[in-house]
Short mmCIF file of C-alpha atoms in Angstrom, two decimals:
data_model
loop_
_atom_site.label_atom_id
_atom_site.label_comp_id
_atom_site.label_asym_id
_atom_site.label_seq_id
_atom_site.Cartn_x
_atom_site.Cartn_y
_atom_site.Cartn_z
CA MET A 30 -33.78 106.93 -2.70
CA SER A 31 -32.78 107.28 0.95
CA VAL A 32 -30.59 110.27 1.70
CA ASN A 33 -28.45 108.24 4.08
CA ARG A 34 -27.57 105.22 1.98
CA ILE A 35 -26.80 104.00 -1.53
CA SER A 36 -27.85 100.45 -2.33
CA ARG A 37 -28.14 98.24 -5.39
CA GLY A 38 -31.87 97.79 -4.81
CA GLU A 39 -32.55 101.53 -4.69
CA LEU A 40 -30.58 102.09 -7.88
CA GLU A 41 -32.32 99.25 -9.70
CA ALA A 42 -35.67 100.79 -8.77
CA LEU A 43 -34.78 103.91 -10.78
CA VAL A 44 -35.09 102.18 -14.15
CA ASN A 45 -37.05 99.31 -15.65
CA PHE A 46 -34.34 96.66 -15.56
CA GLY A 47 -36.63 94.06 -17.11
CA ALA A 48 -37.14 96.25 -20.16
CA HIS A 49 -33.40 96.84 -20.51
CA GLU A 50 -32.70 93.11 -20.28
CA ARG A 51 -35.34 92.33 -22.91
CA MET A 52 -33.79 94.93 -25.20
CA VAL A 53 -30.34 93.36 -24.86
CA HIS A 54 -31.80 89.87 -25.48
CA GLU A 55 -33.59 91.11 -28.61
CA ALA A 56 -30.53 92.95 -29.94
CA ILE A 57 -28.17 89.98 -29.56
CA ALA A 58 -30.78 87.57 -30.95
CA THR A 59 -31.17 89.76 -34.04
CA ALA A 60 -27.39 90.02 -34.43
CA LEU A 61 -26.86 86.27 -34.15
CA ALA A 62 -29.27 85.60 -37.00
CA ASP A 63 -26.66 86.68 -39.54
CA PRO A 64 -22.82 86.41 -39.32
CA LEU A 65 -22.23 89.87 -40.85
CA GLN A 66 -24.71 91.44 -38.47
CA ARG A 67 -23.12 89.56 -35.57
CA LEU A 68 -19.73 90.98 -36.51
CA ARG A 69 -21.12 94.50 -36.84
CA PHE A 70 -22.89 94.17 -33.47
CA LEU A 71 -19.68 93.19 -31.68
CA GLY A 72 -17.75 95.88 -33.54
CA ARG A 73 -20.13 98.55 -32.32
CA TYR A 74 -20.28 97.06 -28.84
CA THR A 75 -16.49 97.04 -28.49
CA SER A 76 -16.38 100.65 -29.72
CA TRP A 77 -18.88 101.91 -27.15
CA ASN A 78 -17.69 99.72 -24.30
CA GLY A 79 -14.05 100.65 -24.93
CA LEU A 80 -14.51 104.21 -23.65
CA PHE A 81 -15.70 103.41 -20.14
CA GLY A 82 -12.25 102.56 -18.78
CA SER A 83 -10.92 105.97 -19.76
CA GLY A 84 -14.10 107.53 -18.38
CA VAL A 85 -13.70 106.02 -14.92
CA ALA A 86 -10.00 106.92 -14.87
CA ALA A 87 -11.00 110.53 -15.58
CA LEU A 88 -13.60 110.35 -12.81
CA ALA A 89 -11.05 109.04 -10.29
CA GLY A 90 -8.75 111.93 -11.19
CA LYS A 91 -11.60 114.43 -11.00
CA ILE A 92 -12.42 113.26 -7.47
CA GLY A 93 -8.79 112.97 -6.40
CA ARG A 94 -7.85 116.53 -7.27
CA SER A 95 -10.89 117.97 -5.45
CA ARG A 96 -9.21 118.16 -2.04
CA ARG A 97 -11.39 120.88 -0.60
CA LEU A 98 -14.61 118.99 -1.34
CA PHE A 99 -14.05 115.74 0.55
CA LEU A 100 -13.04 116.47 4.14
CA ASP A 101 -12.95 114.22 7.20
CA PRO A 102 -15.11 115.93 9.86
CA ASP A 103 -13.15 114.13 12.60
CA GLU A 104 -9.80 115.66 11.55
CA PRO A 105 -9.34 119.27 12.77
CA VAL A 106 -5.95 119.79 11.07
CA GLN A 107 -6.76 121.11 7.60
CA ALA A 108 -3.65 119.68 5.94
CA LEU A 109 -4.60 116.21 7.18
CA ALA A 110 -8.34 116.31 6.51
CA ASP A 111 -8.71 115.87 2.75
CA ARG A 112 -9.96 112.42 1.68
CA SER A 113 -10.43 113.02 -2.04
CA VAL A 114 -7.75 110.58 -3.22
CA TYR A 115 -9.05 107.96 -0.78
CA VAL A 116 -12.57 108.34 -2.21
CA GLY A 117 -11.23 108.35 -5.77
CA SER A 118 -9.33 105.12 -5.16
CA PHE A 119 -12.60 103.16 -5.00
CA PHE A 120 -13.39 104.27 -8.56
CA PHE A 121 -9.82 103.88 -9.76
CA ASP A 122 -10.11 100.19 -8.86
CA ALA A 123 -12.19 99.70 -12.02
CA ALA A 124 -9.75 101.74 -14.09
CA ARG A 125 -6.86 99.59 -12.83
CA ASP A 126 -8.49 96.49 -14.32
CA GLU A 127 -9.43 98.29 -17.53
CA PHE A 128 -5.83 99.32 -18.14
CA ASP A 129 -4.28 95.98 -17.12
CA ASP A 130 -6.30 92.88 -16.27
CA HIS A 131 -3.41 91.35 -14.24
CA GLU A 132 -4.34 87.80 -15.30
CA SER A 133 -1.02 87.42 -17.09
CA VAL A 134 2.44 88.97 -17.13
CA HIS A 135 1.38 91.00 -20.16
CA ARG A 136 -0.26 94.42 -20.23
CA ASP A 137 -3.77 93.08 -20.88
CA THR A 138 -5.95 96.14 -21.24
CA HIS A 139 -9.65 95.44 -21.59
CA ARG A 140 -9.56 97.41 -24.85
CA CYS A 141 -6.93 95.00 -26.21
CA LEU A 142 -8.98 92.04 -25.00
CA ALA A 143 -12.05 93.43 -26.77
CA GLN A 144 -10.05 93.92 -29.95
CA ALA A 145 -8.81 90.33 -29.64
CA THR A 146 -12.42 89.13 -29.55
CA LEU A 147 -13.25 91.17 -32.64
CA LYS A 148 -10.09 90.11 -34.48
CA GLY A 149 -10.68 86.46 -33.61
CA LEU A 150 -14.20 86.66 -34.98
CA LEU A 151 -12.89 88.36 -38.14
CA GLU A 152 -10.33 85.61 -38.70
CA ILE A 153 -12.99 82.93 -38.27
CA ASP A 154 -15.58 84.60 -40.51
CA ALA A 155 -13.53 86.44 -43.15
CA ALA A 156 -12.87 83.47 -45.41
CA ARG A 157 -16.55 82.58 -45.77
CA LEU A 158 -18.30 85.95 -45.71
CA PRO A 159 -18.72 88.20 -48.76
CA GLY A 160 -17.30 91.68 -48.51
CA LEU A 161 -14.63 90.81 -45.95
CA ALA A 162 -11.91 89.70 -48.34
CA ASP A 163 -9.78 92.78 -47.59
CA HIS A 164 -9.49 95.47 -44.96
CA HIS A 165 -11.55 97.94 -47.02
CA GLY A 166 -14.65 95.79 -46.68
CA VAL A 167 -13.99 95.24 -42.98
CA ASN A 168 -13.52 98.96 -42.37
CA ARG A 169 -16.81 99.71 -44.13
CA LEU A 170 -18.66 97.15 -42.01
CA LEU A 171 -17.14 98.36 -38.74
CA ALA A 172 -17.32 102.10 -39.43
CA GLU A 173 -18.94 104.01 -36.57
CA PRO A 174 -22.28 105.57 -37.57
CA ASP A 175 -23.12 109.09 -36.44
CA TRP A 176 -25.36 107.91 -33.61
CA LEU A 177 -22.54 105.79 -32.16
CA GLN A 178 -20.05 108.63 -32.36
CA GLU A 179 -22.55 110.82 -30.51
CA LEU A 180 -23.03 108.16 -27.81
CA ASN A 181 -19.28 107.81 -27.43
CA ILE A 182 -19.04 111.55 -26.78
CA ARG A 183 -21.80 111.20 -24.20
CA VAL A 184 -19.72 108.63 -22.32
CA ALA A 185 -16.99 111.21 -21.75
CA GLN A 186 -19.57 113.79 -20.75
CA GLY A 187 -21.30 111.29 -18.46
CA TYR A 188 -18.04 110.71 -16.63
CA GLY A 189 -17.67 114.44 -16.04
CA VAL A 190 -15.14 115.39 -18.70
CA GLY A 191 -15.49 119.13 -19.32
CA SER A 192 -17.70 119.75 -16.29
CA ALA A 193 -16.73 121.73 -13.21
CA ASP A 194 -14.77 120.11 -10.41
CA ASP A 195 -17.60 120.62 -7.97
CA LEU A 196 -19.78 118.28 -5.94
CA PRO A 197 -22.89 118.35 -8.18
CA ALA A 198 -20.85 117.43 -11.28
CA ILE A 199 -18.87 114.76 -9.43
CA PHE A 200 -21.96 113.07 -7.98
CA HIS A 201 -23.66 113.14 -11.37
CA ALA A 202 -20.60 111.37 -12.83
CA ILE A 203 -20.59 108.87 -9.96
CA GLY A 204 -24.20 108.03 -10.76
CA TYR A 205 -23.34 107.60 -14.45
CA HIS A 206 -20.54 105.19 -13.51
CA LEU A 207 -22.78 103.20 -11.16
CA GLY A 208 -25.27 102.82 -14.00
CA SER A 209 -22.58 101.64 -16.40
CA GLU A 210 -21.33 98.96 -14.02
CA LEU A 211 -24.75 97.73 -12.94
CA LEU A 212 -26.27 97.47 -16.40
CA ALA A 213 -23.08 96.15 -18.00
CA ASP A 214 -22.93 93.24 -15.56
CA ARG A 215 -26.23 91.88 -16.89
CA GLU A 216 -25.61 92.84 -20.50
CA PHE A 217 -22.31 90.93 -20.69
CA SER A 218 -23.96 87.94 -19.02
CA ILE A 219 -26.81 88.01 -21.57
CA ILE A 220 -24.37 88.26 -24.49
CA ASP A 221 -22.34 85.36 -23.07
CA GLU A 222 -25.45 83.22 -22.47
CA SER A 223 -26.81 83.96 -25.94
CA LEU A 224 -23.56 83.15 -27.71
CA ARG A 225 -23.07 79.90 -25.80
CA HIS A 226 -26.66 78.85 -26.57
CA ALA A 227 -27.04 79.96 -30.19
CA ALA A 228 -23.42 79.84 -31.39
CA ALA A 229 -21.75 77.20 -29.20
CA ASP A 230 -19.32 76.13 -31.94
CA LEU A 231 -18.22 79.73 -32.44
CA VAL A 232 -17.63 80.20 -28.71
CA GLN A 233 -15.47 77.06 -28.64
CA GLN A 234 -13.46 78.37 -31.57
CA LEU A 235 -12.94 81.71 -29.83
CA LEU A 236 -11.97 79.97 -26.58
CA MET A 237 -9.32 77.97 -28.46
CA LYS A 238 -8.11 80.84 -30.61
CA ARG A 239 -5.17 83.01 -29.58
CA VAL A 240 -4.93 86.43 -31.21
CA SER A 241 -2.05 88.90 -31.28
CA ILE A 242 -2.87 92.49 -30.31
CA ALA A 243 -0.15 95.05 -29.51
CA GLY A 244 2.48 92.33 -29.73
CA GLN A 245 0.80 90.06 -27.14
CA GLU A 246 -1.35 86.99 -27.50
CA HIS A 247 -4.84 86.90 -26.00
CA VAL A 248 -7.55 84.24 -25.90
CA ALA A 249 -10.21 85.59 -28.24
CA TYR A 250 -13.16 84.94 -25.89
CA HIS A 251 -11.47 86.12 -22.70
CA TRP A 252 -12.97 89.64 -22.80
CA ILE A 253 -16.55 88.36 -22.75
CA ALA A 254 -15.79 85.60 -20.25
CA ILE A 255 -14.26 87.84 -17.56
CA HIS A 256 -17.11 90.36 -17.71
CA SER A 257 -19.95 87.87 -17.66
CA GLY A 258 -21.52 86.90 -14.36
CA HIS A 259 -20.79 83.31 -15.41
CA GLY A 260 -17.07 84.02 -15.55
CA GLY A 261 -15.01 86.68 -13.77
CA ALA A 262 -17.95 89.04 -13.14
CA ALA A 263 -15.62 92.03 -13.43
CA GLU A 264 -18.47 94.52 -13.73
CA ALA A 265 -20.21 93.27 -10.59
CA ASP A 266 -16.95 93.60 -8.66
CA HIS A 267 -16.43 97.13 -9.97
CA PHE A 268 -19.98 98.06 -8.99
CA GLU A 269 -19.36 97.00 -5.39
CA TRP A 270 -16.21 99.11 -5.17
CA ALA A 271 -17.97 102.08 -6.77
CA THR A 272 -20.87 101.78 -4.31
CA GLN A 273 -18.41 101.93 -1.43
CA GLY A 274 -16.81 104.96 -3.04
CA ALA A 275 -20.17 106.72 -3.39
CA ARG A 276 -20.96 106.10 0.28
CA LEU A 277 -17.57 107.49 1.31
CA ALA A 278 -18.08 110.50 -0.94
CA LEU A 279 -21.20 111.30 1.09
CA ARG A 280 -19.44 110.63 4.38
CA PHE A 281 -16.82 113.27 3.63
CA THR A 282 -19.28 115.96 2.45
CA PRO A 283 -21.60 118.14 4.58
CA GLU A 284 -24.69 116.24 5.67
CA ALA A 285 -26.88 119.21 4.79
CA ASP A 286 -25.91 118.69 1.11
CA HIS A 287 -26.64 114.96 0.96
CA GLY A 288 -30.18 115.25 -0.39
CA ALA A 289 -29.13 117.43 -3.33
CA LEU A 290 -26.05 115.31 -4.03
CA LYS A 291 -28.05 112.06 -4.02
CA GLN A 292 -30.40 113.70 -6.52
CA LYS A 293 -27.45 114.45 -8.80
CA LEU A 294 -26.25 110.85 -8.46
CA THR A 295 -29.74 109.66 -9.42
CA GLN A 296 -29.75 111.93 -12.48
CA GLY A 297 -26.38 110.54 -13.58
CA PHE A 298 -27.60 106.97 -13.16
CA ILE A 299 -30.69 107.67 -15.26
CA ALA A 300 -28.54 109.45 -17.89
CA PHE A 301 -26.54 106.27 -18.36
CA ALA A 302 -29.70 104.16 -18.52
CA ASN A 303 -30.95 106.42 -21.34
CA ASP A 304 -27.65 106.05 -23.23
CA HIS A 305 -27.75 102.29 -22.67
CA ARG A 306 -31.27 102.08 -24.09
CA ARG A 307 -30.32 104.17 -27.14
CA PHE A 308 -27.33 101.95 -27.92
CA PHE A 309 -29.34 98.73 -27.93
CA GLU A 310 -32.20 100.35 -29.85
CA LEU A 311 -29.83 101.35 -32.67
CA VAL A 312 -27.03 98.79 -32.62
CA ASN A 313 -28.44 96.62 -35.42
CA THR A 314 -29.52 99.44 -37.73
CA ALA A 315 -27.79 99.56 -41.09
#
C-alpha cells in the first residue's frame, strides 16, 4: 500500500475478496434451505452487525479527544491547530446514520431496523414452524453461541475500545472500520440478492409488513434494503466518508510516521477480514 494515499483498490488487494464473497453466498444459500436455519442466520447476523454502530461512535470519540495527535502544520497557533474533531467527524458520519436513519420523523436506529426485520420474520414464520410457539423456543433458537459472543467482543476491541489513545491504536481501529464498511457493502448486497431470488414471496411479505419496535413502526425489510448496493447503499457511502477521514488523519500527522501508521491501518483492515471470515464460517453451525 502506498504511504501517500489510501484507496479502495489498495485495500481490496489486502484480502481475497472473491473468497469472502463465495463464503457469504454459501452461508446464505445454506440458511435459506430451511426456515429455522434462515431465522437463526438472521438472528446471528443482526447480533453481530448491531455492534458496529457503537464501535464507530467510540472510534469517532477516540479520535476527537486526541487533540495533540492531529495537528494542522499550517497553523502556528497551538490553540488553533488541533484537527482531531474534524477528522473524527468523517467517522461519526456513519455513527449518525446508525443511531438515527433520518428517513422518517422517528428515531430509526439501525439496531431497531434490524430488530424489525427479525421480528417481522418471526411473525411470518412462528405459526408454521415447530418450536416457535412461545418465546422460550424463540430465545433458544436465537441464543448467542460462545463463538458469536467472542466475535462481538472483538468488534469492540477492533474499534479501539480499551486501547491507548495513541496514533498506532487509532490507525489500527480506522483500518478495522474501513474493513467493516467495505466488506459489509457486498455482504448486504449478496444477502439481498439471495433473498429476492430464492425467497421472493418472503421479501414481498417483509416489504409489506410494518413492525413495532420501541414504540415506532418500521417496514420489516427496510434494514436490508438500505444497506444493499441495490437500495440505499449505506455501507458504501460510509466507506467513502471513512476513506476521506483516514486521508485527513494522515494529513494532520507527521509525514515521517506515515509508513508505520499505514501499516497499522493495514493490520486493522486484515483483523476485520479475519473476523468476517470466522463469522460466515460458523454462522450456520448448530
